[in-house]
Coordinates of C-alpha atoms in Angstrom, one line a residue:
M1 CA 24.0 206.5 144.5
A2 CA 26.2 204.3 142.0
S3 CA 28.5 206.5 139.7
I4 CA 31.3 206.0 137.4
L5 CA 34.4 208.4 136.9
I6 CA 35.7 208.9 133.4
L7 CA 39.3 209.2 133.3
K8 CA 40.7 211.4 130.5
A9 CA 43.3 214.0 129.6
G10 CA 44.4 214.2 133.0
E11 CA 40.9 215.0 134.1
S12 CA 37.9 213.1 135.8
V13 CA 34.2 213.3 135.1
T14 CA 31.5 212.0 137.2
R15 CA 28.1 210.5 136.0
E16 CA 25.7 209.1 138.5
L17 CA 23.8 206.0 137.2
T18 CA 19.9 206.4 137.2
K19 CA 19.0 204.0 134.7
D20 CA 18.5 200.4 134.7
E21 CA 20.7 200.8 131.4
T22 CA 23.2 203.5 130.8
F23 CA 24.6 203.4 127.2
I24 CA 28.1 204.5 127.0
G25 CA 29.8 205.6 123.7
R26 CA 31.1 208.0 121.1
S27 CA 27.5 208.9 119.8
P28 CA 25.2 211.9 121.3
E29 CA 22.8 209.3 121.5
C30 CA 24.2 207.3 124.1
D31 CA 23.7 208.3 128.0
V32 CA 27.4 209.0 128.9
Q33 CA 29.0 210.3 125.6
I34 CA 33.0 210.0 125.4
E35 CA 34.5 211.9 122.8
S36 CA 37.2 209.6 121.6
S37 CA 37.9 208.2 118.0
L38 CA 38.9 204.9 119.9
V39 CA 35.7 204.6 121.4
S40 CA 33.1 202.9 119.3
R41 CA 29.4 204.9 118.8
K42 CA 27.9 202.8 121.2
H43 CA 30.7 200.9 122.8
A44 CA 29.2 199.7 126.0
K45 CA 26.2 199.6 128.4
L46 CA 25.8 199.2 132.2
L47 CA 23.1 197.1 133.9
C48 CA 21.4 197.7 137.3
A49 CA 19.3 195.3 138.7
A50 CA 18.2 194.7 142.4
G51 CA 21.3 196.7 143.4
K52 CA 23.7 194.3 141.4
F53 CA 25.8 196.1 138.6
A54 CA 27.2 194.5 135.3
V55 CA 29.1 195.9 132.2
V56 CA 28.2 194.7 128.6
D57 CA 30.4 195.1 125.8
L58 CA 28.1 196.1 122.4
E59 CA 30.7 194.4 120.0
S60 CA 33.1 197.4 120.0
G61 CA 35.9 197.8 117.9
N62 CA 38.8 198.2 120.7
G63 CA 37.1 195.9 122.8
T64 CA 36.1 196.3 126.8
T65 CA 38.2 195.1 129.9
V66 CA 37.4 194.7 133.7
N67 CA 40.2 195.2 135.9
G68 CA 42.6 194.2 133.0
V69 CA 40.7 191.0 131.4
R70 CA 38.9 191.4 128.4
I71 CA 35.3 190.5 128.4
S72 CA 33.1 188.7 125.9
P73 CA 30.5 190.9 123.6
N74 CA 27.0 190.9 124.5
T75 CA 27.7 188.9 127.9
P76 CA 27.1 190.8 131.2
T77 CA 30.0 190.8 133.3
P78 CA 29.6 191.7 137.1
I79 CA 31.4 194.8 138.4
V80 CA 31.3 195.9 142.2
H81 CA 32.7 199.2 143.8
D82 CA 36.3 200.2 142.7
D83 CA 36.5 198.2 139.8
R84 CA 38.3 199.6 136.8
V85 CA 36.5 199.3 133.3
K86 CA 38.4 200.2 130.1
L87 CA 36.5 201.5 127.2
G88 CA 39.4 201.3 124.3
P89 CA 42.0 203.6 125.9
I90 CA 39.4 204.9 128.1
L91 CA 39.7 204.2 132.3
V92 CA 36.2 204.3 133.8
R93 CA 36.1 203.6 137.5
F94 CA 33.1 202.1 139.0
I95 CA 31.9 203.5 142.4
D96 CA 29.0 201.7 144.2
P97 CA 29.0 203.5 148.2
A98 CA 26.4 200.6 148.9
S99 CA 28.4 197.9 147.9
A100 CA 31.9 199.5 149.1
G101 CA 32.5 196.6 151.4
S102 CA 32.5 193.8 149.1
A103 CA 34.9 195.4 146.3
R104 CA 37.3 192.9 145.1
A105 CA 40.6 192.9 146.9
G106 CA 43.7 193.7 144.9
S107 CA 41.8 194.0 141.8
K108 CA 43.2 197.4 140.9
P109 CA 45.6 197.4 138.4
K110 CA 49.0 198.6 138.8
F111 CA 50.5 201.5 136.6
T112 CA 54.2 201.1 135.6
E113 CA 56.3 203.9 134.6
G114 CA 56.5 203.8 131.0
D115 CA 52.8 203.6 131.0
A116 CA 52.2 207.5 130.6
A117 CA 49.1 206.8 127.9
K118 CA 46.8 205.5 130.4
P119 CA 44.7 208.2 132.2
P120 CA 45.4 209.0 136.1
A121 CA 44.0 206.9 138.6
F122 CA 41.3 208.1 140.9
D123 CA 41.4 206.7 144.5
L124 CA 40.9 208.5 147.9
N125 CA 43.9 207.4 150.2
L126 CA 43.0 208.8 153.9
T127 CA 45.9 207.0 156.3
D128 CA 44.7 206.7 159.9
E129 CA 47.3 208.4 162.1
A130 CA 46.8 207.2 165.6
E131 CA 50.1 208.7 166.6
D132 CA 49.9 211.7 164.7
S133 CA 50.2 214.7 167.1
A134 CA 50.3 217.6 164.6
T135 CA 49.1 220.5 164.9
I136 CA 48.0 222.9 162.2
T137 CA 48.9 226.4 162.3
G138 CA 48.5 227.8 158.6
A139 CA 44.7 228.2 158.7
V140 CA 41.9 230.6 157.7
E141 CA 38.4 230.7 158.8
S142 CA 35.8 230.5 156.7
G143 CA 32.6 229.6 158.6
S144 CA 29.3 230.8 158.0
S145 CA 29.5 234.2 159.3
S146 CA 32.8 234.6 156.8
R147 CA 32.0 232.5 154.0
F148 CA 34.6 234.7 151.9
G149 CA 37.2 235.0 154.6
A150 CA 38.4 238.5 155.7
L151 CA 37.3 240.8 152.8
D152 CA 39.7 243.4 153.8
V153 CA 42.7 241.0 152.8
Q154 CA 43.6 241.3 149.2
P155 CA 40.3 242.6 148.5
A156 CA 41.3 243.2 144.7
A157 CA 42.7 239.5 144.1
K158 CA 39.7 238.2 145.9
L159 CA 37.4 240.1 143.8
K160 CA 38.8 239.3 140.6
G161 CA 39.1 235.2 141.6
I162 CA 35.2 235.6 142.7
L163 CA 34.1 237.4 139.3
E164 CA 36.2 234.8 137.2
I165 CA 34.5 231.8 138.7
S166 CA 31.2 233.2 138.5
R167 CA 31.5 234.0 134.9
T168 CA 33.3 230.6 134.4
L169 CA 30.3 228.8 136.2
A170 CA 27.4 230.8 135.2
G171 CA 24.0 228.9 134.1
T172 CA 26.0 225.5 134.9
V173 CA 23.6 223.1 136.6
D174 CA 24.9 219.9 135.7
L175 CA 26.5 218.9 138.6
G176 CA 28.9 216.5 136.6
V177 CA 30.0 219.5 134.7
L178 CA 30.2 222.1 136.9
L179 CA 32.8 220.6 139.4
P180 CA 35.4 220.0 136.7
K181 CA 34.8 223.5 135.5
I182 CA 35.5 224.8 139.3
L183 CA 39.0 223.0 139.0
D184 CA 39.8 224.8 135.5
T185 CA 38.8 227.9 137.2
L186 CA 41.3 227.2 139.9
F187 CA 43.9 226.4 137.5
T188 CA 43.9 230.0 135.9
I189 CA 43.7 231.3 139.5
F190 CA 46.8 229.7 140.8
P191 CA 49.1 229.0 137.8
G192 CA 51.1 227.2 139.9
A193 CA 49.1 224.4 140.8
D194 CA 49.9 221.1 139.6
R195 CA 46.9 218.9 140.8
G196 CA 43.4 219.5 142.1
C197 CA 40.9 217.5 143.4
I198 CA 36.9 217.9 144.8
L199 CA 35.3 215.8 147.4
L200 CA 31.7 216.0 148.2
K201 CA 30.3 214.5 151.3
D202 CA 27.8 211.5 150.7
P203 CA 24.5 212.5 152.2
T204 CA 23.9 209.0 153.3
T205 CA 27.0 207.6 154.8
A206 CA 28.7 211.1 155.4
Q207 CA 32.0 209.9 153.6
M208 CA 33.7 212.0 151.7
I209 CA 33.9 210.7 147.7
P210 CA 36.1 212.1 144.9
R211 CA 34.3 213.8 142.4
A212 CA 36.6 215.5 140.3
I213 CA 40.4 215.9 139.7
K214 CA 42.5 217.5 137.5
H215 CA 46.1 217.2 136.7
R216 CA 48.4 220.2 135.0
R217 CA 50.3 217.2 133.3
P218 CA 47.8 214.8 131.4
G219 CA 48.9 211.3 131.8
E220 CA 50.2 211.8 135.1
D221 CA 49.4 208.8 137.6
E222 CA 48.5 210.2 141.0
S223 CA 45.7 209.1 143.2
V224 CA 43.8 211.8 145.6
K225 CA 45.9 211.7 148.8
L226 CA 44.9 213.6 151.8
S227 CA 45.7 213.2 155.5
R228 CA 43.1 212.4 157.7
T229 CA 44.4 214.9 160.1
I230 CA 43.7 217.5 157.6
L231 CA 40.8 216.5 156.3
N232 CA 39.4 216.4 160.0
K233 CA 40.7 219.9 160.4
V234 CA 39.0 221.4 157.4
L235 CA 35.6 219.8 158.1
T236 CA 35.5 220.2 161.8
D237 CA 36.9 223.7 162.2
K238 CA 35.3 224.9 158.5
A239 CA 38.7 226.3 158.2
G240 CA 41.3 226.4 155.0
V241 CA 44.8 224.7 155.6
L242 CA 47.8 225.6 154.4
S243 CA 51.2 223.5 154.6
A244 CA 54.2 225.4 152.9
D245 CA 56.6 222.0 152.5
A246 CA 54.5 218.9 154.0
S247 CA 57.7 217.0 153.7
T248 CA 59.6 219.1 156.0
D249 CA 57.4 221.2 157.9
G250 CA 57.9 220.8 161.6
Q251 CA 54.4 220.7 162.0
F252 CA 53.7 217.3 160.2
Q253 CA 57.1 215.4 161.2
A254 CA 54.9 213.4 163.5
S255 CA 52.5 212.4 160.5
E256 CA 54.4 209.9 158.3
S257 CA 51.7 209.9 156.1
I258 CA 51.9 213.4 155.2
A259 CA 55.9 213.2 154.9
N260 CA 55.4 210.3 152.3
F261 CA 53.1 212.4 150.1
K262 CA 56.0 214.4 149.1
I263 CA 53.8 217.5 148.2
R264 CA 55.9 220.7 148.3
S265 CA 53.0 223.0 148.9
M266 CA 49.1 222.1 149.4
M267 CA 45.9 224.2 150.4
C268 CA 42.7 222.5 151.4
V269 CA 39.3 224.6 152.0
P270 CA 35.9 223.8 153.1
L271 CA 33.0 224.0 150.5
L272 CA 30.3 225.5 152.8
G273 CA 26.8 225.0 152.4
L274 CA 24.0 227.6 152.7
D275 CA 23.5 226.5 156.3
G276 CA 27.1 227.2 156.8
E277 CA 28.2 223.3 157.0
P278 CA 30.7 221.2 155.0
L279 CA 29.4 220.4 151.4
G280 CA 32.9 218.8 150.9
I281 CA 36.6 220.3 150.4
I282 CA 38.8 221.4 147.8
N283 CA 42.6 220.5 147.7
I284 CA 45.0 222.0 145.4
D285 CA 49.2 221.2 145.5
T286 CA 52.0 221.9 143.5
Q287 CA 55.3 219.9 143.3
N288 CA 57.5 222.8 142.3
P289 CA 59.5 224.2 145.2
L290 CA 60.0 227.6 143.5
K291 CA 55.9 228.4 143.6
Q292 CA 55.1 227.4 147.1
F293 CA 51.6 228.7 148.4
Q294 CA 51.4 231.3 150.9
K295 CA 49.0 232.6 153.1
D296 CA 47.6 235.1 150.7
D297 CA 47.0 232.2 148.4
L298 CA 45.0 230.5 151.2
D299 CA 42.9 233.6 151.9
L300 CA 42.1 233.9 148.1
L301 CA 41.4 230.4 147.8
V302 CA 39.0 230.4 150.6
A303 CA 37.0 233.1 149.1
V304 CA 36.7 231.5 145.9
A305 CA 35.6 228.2 147.2
G306 CA 32.9 230.7 149.1
Q307 CA 31.7 231.3 145.5
A308 CA 32.3 227.9 144.1
A309 CA 30.2 226.4 147.0
L310 CA 27.3 228.7 146.1
S311 CA 27.3 227.8 142.6
Y312 CA 27.0 224.4 143.6
E313 CA 24.2 225.0 146.1
N314 CA 22.5 226.9 143.1
A315 CA 23.1 224.1 140.6
R316 CA 21.7 221.6 143.3
L317 CA 18.6 224.0 143.8
A318 CA 18.3 224.0 140.0
V319 CA 18.2 220.5 139.8
S320 CA 15.8 220.1 142.5
Y321 CA 13.7 222.4 141.2
A322 CA 13.5 220.7 137.7
E323 CA 12.7 217.4 139.7
K324 CA 10.0 219.3 141.4
Q325 CA 8.5 220.5 138.7
K326 CA 8.6 217.1 137.1
Q327 CA 7.1 215.4 140.2
D328 CA 4.5 218.3 140.2
S329 CA 3.6 217.6 136.4
E330 CA 3.2 213.9 137.4
M331 CA 0.9 214.6 140.6
Q332 CA -1.1 216.6 138.4
I333 CA -1.8 213.5 136.0
A334 CA -2.3 211.4 139.2
A335 CA -5.0 214.1 140.0
D336 CA -6.5 213.7 136.6
V337 CA -6.7 210.3 136.8
Q338 CA -8.3 210.0 140.2
R339 CA -10.7 212.4 139.3
A340 CA -12.0 210.1 136.6
L341 CA -12.5 207.4 138.9
L342 CA -15.3 210.2 140.9
P343 CA -18.6 209.8 139.3
E344 CA -19.1 213.2 137.1
H345 CA -22.8 213.2 137.7
L346 CA -25.1 211.9 140.4
P347 CA -28.1 210.5 139.4
Q348 CA -31.4 212.5 138.7
A349 CA -34.4 210.5 140.0
P350 CA -38.0 212.0 140.6
G351 CA -38.7 212.7 144.4
Y352 CA -34.8 212.6 145.2
E353 CA -31.9 214.8 145.5
F354 CA -28.1 214.2 145.7
F355 CA -25.3 216.2 146.6
A356 CA -21.4 215.3 147.0
S357 CA -18.2 217.1 147.2
Y358 CA -14.7 216.2 147.7
E359 CA -11.3 218.2 148.6
S360 CA -8.1 216.5 149.3
A361 CA -5.5 217.8 151.4
Q362 CA -2.9 217.2 149.0
A363 CA -2.8 216.8 145.3
V364 CA -4.4 213.3 145.2
G365 CA -6.3 211.7 148.5
G366 CA -7.8 208.6 150.0
D367 CA -11.3 209.7 150.3
Y368 CA -13.9 207.9 148.1
Y369 CA -17.6 208.4 146.8
D370 CA -19.3 206.7 143.9
C371 CA -22.9 206.6 142.7
L372 CA -24.2 203.7 140.7
L373 CA -27.7 202.9 138.9
L374 CA -29.0 199.5 139.3
P375 CA -31.8 197.8 137.7
N376 CA -35.4 198.2 139.1
D377 CA -35.0 201.5 140.2
R378 CA -32.5 201.3 142.4
V379 CA -29.3 203.4 143.2
C380 CA -26.0 202.3 145.1
L381 CA -23.9 204.7 147.1
A382 CA -20.5 203.9 148.0
F383 CA -18.6 206.1 150.4
G384 CA -15.2 205.2 151.8
D385 CA -12.0 206.8 153.7
V386 CA -8.7 205.1 153.1
A387 CA -6.5 204.9 156.2
G388 CA -4.0 207.9 155.6
K389 CA -3.6 210.5 152.6
G390 CA -1.5 211.4 149.8
V391 CA -0.2 209.1 147.3
P392 CA -0.2 205.8 149.1
A393 CA -4.0 206.3 150.2
S394 CA -4.9 207.4 146.5
L395 CA -3.8 203.9 145.4
V396 CA -5.7 202.0 147.5
M397 CA -8.7 204.1 147.0
S398 CA -8.4 203.5 143.2
R399 CA -8.2 199.7 143.8
L400 CA -11.3 200.0 146.1
S401 CA -13.0 202.2 143.1
S402 CA -12.3 199.0 140.4
V403 CA -13.4 196.7 143.3
V404 CA -16.8 198.3 144.1
Q405 CA -18.0 198.6 140.4
N406 CA -16.7 195.3 139.7
T407 CA -18.8 193.7 142.5
L408 CA -21.5 195.7 142.0
E409 CA -22.3 194.5 138.6
F410 CA -22.8 191.1 139.4
V411 CA -23.6 191.4 143.0
Q412 CA -26.6 193.4 144.2
D413 CA -27.3 192.3 147.6
V414 CA -25.8 195.0 149.9
G415 CA -24.3 192.4 152.5
Q416 CA -23.1 190.4 150.0
A417 CA -21.5 192.6 148.1
A418 CA -20.0 194.2 151.4
E419 CA -18.4 191.0 152.0
R420 CA -16.9 190.3 148.5
I421 CA -15.5 193.9 148.4
N422 CA -13.6 193.2 151.8
N423 CA -12.3 189.8 150.2
H424 CA -10.9 191.6 147.4
M425 CA -9.5 194.3 149.5
C426 CA -7.6 191.8 151.9
N427 CA -5.9 190.4 148.8
N428 CA -2.2 191.6 148.8
A429 CA -3.4 194.2 151.2
I430 CA -0.6 196.8 152.4
E431 CA -0.5 196.3 156.2
G432 CA -2.1 199.4 158.0
R433 CA -4.1 200.5 155.1
F434 CA -7.6 199.7 155.9
V435 CA -10.6 201.4 154.6
T436 CA -13.7 202.7 156.8
F437 CA -16.7 201.9 154.4
T438 CA -20.5 202.7 153.6
L439 CA -22.4 200.8 151.3
A440 CA -26.0 202.1 150.5
I441 CA -28.5 200.9 148.0
I442 CA -31.9 202.9 148.0
D443 CA -35.3 201.5 146.3
M444 CA -36.8 204.5 144.9
S445 CA -39.8 202.4 144.2
S446 CA -40.2 201.3 147.8
H447 CA -38.3 204.4 149.5
T448 CA -36.1 202.1 151.5
I449 CA -32.5 202.2 152.0
S450 CA -30.7 199.2 153.0
L451 CA -26.9 199.8 154.2
V452 CA -23.7 198.2 155.6
I453 CA -21.2 200.1 157.6
A454 CA -17.6 199.1 157.7
G455 CA -16.2 200.8 160.3
H456 CA -17.4 204.0 159.2
M457 CA -18.8 206.9 161.3
S458 CA -22.8 206.2 161.0
P459 CA -24.7 208.5 158.7
M460 CA -26.8 211.1 160.2
I461 CA -30.3 211.3 159.2
R462 CA -32.4 214.5 159.6
R463 CA -35.9 213.4 160.5
V464 CA -38.9 215.5 158.9
D465 CA -39.1 217.5 162.5
G466 CA -35.4 218.4 162.7
T467 CA -34.1 215.4 165.3
I468 CA -31.2 213.7 164.1
E469 CA -31.2 209.7 163.8
E470 CA -28.1 207.7 164.0
F471 CA -27.4 203.7 164.1
P472 CA -26.0 202.2 167.0
D473 CA -22.4 201.5 167.4
D474 CA -22.9 197.7 167.6
S475 CA -24.3 198.0 164.0
V476 CA -20.8 199.1 162.8
G477 CA -18.9 196.3 161.3
M478 CA -14.8 195.9 160.6
P479 CA -13.3 198.0 158.5
L480 CA -12.4 196.8 154.5
G481 CA -9.1 194.9 154.4
V482 CA -8.9 194.0 158.0
A483 CA -9.5 190.1 157.8
E484 CA -11.2 188.2 155.4
G485 CA -14.5 186.3 155.4
L486 CA -16.1 188.9 157.5
S487 CA -19.9 189.1 157.5
Y488 CA -21.7 192.6 158.0
D489 CA -25.0 193.4 159.2
V490 CA -27.4 195.1 156.9
L491 CA -29.4 197.8 158.4
K492 CA -32.8 198.7 156.3
R493 CA -34.8 201.7 156.9
S494 CA -37.6 203.4 155.1
L495 CA -37.2 207.0 153.8
Q496 CA -40.1 209.6 154.6
P497 CA -40.5 212.6 152.1
G498 CA -38.4 215.4 153.5
E499 CA -35.9 213.3 155.2
T500 CA -32.3 213.6 154.4
I501 CA -29.2 211.5 155.0
V502 CA -25.6 213.1 155.7
I503 CA -22.4 210.7 155.3
Y504 CA -18.9 212.6 156.1
T505 CA -15.5 211.6 156.4
D506 CA -13.3 212.6 159.6
G507 CA -11.9 215.8 157.5
V508 CA -15.2 217.2 158.4
S509 CA -15.7 216.4 162.0
E510 CA -11.8 216.7 162.6
A511 CA -11.2 220.2 160.8
M512 CA -9.1 222.1 163.0
N513 CA -9.1 226.1 163.5
P514 CA -5.5 227.8 164.2
A515 CA -6.0 227.2 167.8
S516 CA -6.1 223.5 167.3
D517 CA -10.1 223.2 167.9
L518 CA -11.6 220.2 166.1
Y519 CA -14.7 221.2 164.4
G520 CA -16.4 218.5 166.1
V521 CA -19.7 216.3 165.4
D522 CA -22.0 218.4 168.0
R523 CA -21.3 221.4 165.8
L524 CA -22.0 218.9 162.8
R525 CA -25.1 217.6 164.4
Q526 CA -26.4 221.4 165.0
M527 CA -25.8 222.4 161.5
I528 CA -27.9 219.5 160.3
T529 CA -30.9 220.2 162.6
T530 CA -31.1 223.8 162.4
H531 CA -30.3 224.2 158.8
T532 CA -32.5 223.8 155.6
R533 CA -33.5 219.9 155.0
K534 CA -32.6 220.4 151.3
P535 CA -29.8 218.0 150.6
A536 CA -27.7 220.6 148.2
E537 CA -28.5 223.6 150.3
L538 CA -27.6 221.7 153.2
G539 CA -24.6 220.2 151.7
K540 CA -23.3 223.6 150.9
A541 CA -23.9 225.3 154.4
I542 CA -21.9 222.3 156.1
L543 CA -18.6 222.9 153.9
A544 CA -19.0 226.6 154.4
D545 CA -19.1 226.1 158.3
V546 CA -16.1 223.8 158.0
K547 CA -14.4 226.5 156.3
R548 CA -15.4 229.3 158.8
H549 CA -14.2 227.1 161.6
A550 CA -10.8 226.4 159.9
A551 CA -10.5 230.3 159.9
G552 CA -7.7 230.0 157.3
R553 CA -5.5 226.8 158.5
P554 CA -4.4 224.8 155.8
Q555 CA -6.5 221.5 155.4
N556 CA -4.9 218.7 157.2
D557 CA -7.1 215.8 155.9
D558 CA -9.3 215.3 152.9
I559 CA -12.9 216.4 153.5
T560 CA -15.7 214.6 151.7
L561 CA -19.4 214.6 152.3
M562 CA -22.3 213.3 150.7
V563 CA -25.9 214.6 151.3
F564 CA -29.2 212.9 149.6
G565 CA -32.5 212.2 150.6
R566 CA -36.4 212.4 149.4
T567 CA -37.9 215.8 148.6
A568 CA -40.4 217.0 150.6
D569 CA -43.8 217.8 148.7
G570 CA -43.3 220.9 146.7
D571 CA -39.6 220.7 146.7
D572 CA -37.7 220.8 143.4
A573 CA -35.6 217.5 142.8
T574 CA -32.1 218.3 141.8
T575 CA -28.9 216.7 141.6
I576 CA -25.3 218.6 142.3
V577 CA -21.6 217.7 142.4
S578 CA -19.8 220.3 144.3
G579 CA -16.2 221.1 144.0
P580 CA -13.3 221.3 144.0
V581 CA -13.5 217.8 143.5
L582 CA -9.7 216.5 144.5

């Protein structure tokens, strides 16, 4: 994810760019607030469109520059990875791992010796050392089994350091604030430290990205410089590394890049996640030859880094939890919207009884049913199953609901209606998201049913004598959304008093128990044959039997059932919509 590094007063703060427009300025209303009297209330904004970024100066008092060139107000100026944007005196570095390869060559401004007013640069310099034969002897293991190092070494100092960083970081969940706080605390624990930085591993590219830096002396211009030898050792072995004097230490003599850094003393330790794998590293160093770090300091830093890593993981979990709560809230809204697409009540018609139930496997689902009253004592029943489940299937389901209602308002011949519905679903269809569908129209004056089966299982008709009738396979057409211009066979049948029709989705027939045994079509037929012919009672009995078969196994697909038919003489006609709906 793209981000900016704000460099001010010897420190750097990271802010991720999550919006299409990110406002920067002194005002608390800005997305990124910079507390400086030389920055305008709304100084500039960053734009993001199709992965491209640009900066716009908002007629600020002290202007905005990109790589040292002042830009015109209210004019978007493109920026790429590693560009330097200056808001008045405040330097901001733009980081975009996705476009790192296209960064402008030579675009970084050069700092002169007398330019102490400028904030520090924030670059990561890892030099390849093909001929480096260095071996690192100053190391402390900090694997998952010893996250805090050997606790019997300096127990009082380690406990004090852990408590100090725990107290400082308590309640901090903003990752952009947490990392600088870690460095602030380390500078308190290690008063000899001159410079510190935190690098985190990018989850997408696995590259180490600088996220926070701190200098003891504000205005010092120092980039983040690390030896690849040290970094690889820390990440591979999950070990803390110490160099008492990198410029003269014999172990680094073969590594010119380390010698050139002129670091008198440095420590580098991993930040280990809950799984024991490195999330990143902490590096601190000093240029004071009188305050060289010792082995005890490295032991202490390993312990403190363990607590810092836990705080970072807790902050990430808190952020993830907040995002999950937001997603859950949005999913509940989506479920309420989808629930509104289903009929709240089924028809009440003398001599007929209707039952329907819909239970999605997830918050929203892809099964669908509807019931529409048509002129001349007719009822239209629509029943469908979108390929897949969850949010993608629910979006197709909502489209199907709209298409069916709009089509049946003007076309009330079941065959023509099915053809038009299919053509609509083929327009801008998502590949692989077809719909198995059944459309039926009951004429309650002539007691006949006309229906089209588009790729769905045949309805099961329970005759008066208890036997089961199903339509032949060659009468089933293609599912909706596969190809335009299809025609469908119209099936017609008269309904006798006491006959019941069951339409179901594969969530019923393919419901599984803990042993992964399917409920099966044969068991469904047996239920329909041996139980009552009354639709409402039969529908409830089928659902209860499916639950019995599942024996507590979580539902793996949406379960939707519709049962309807003519009541026999003496039966009372009822209408039931069974829950849970969605």
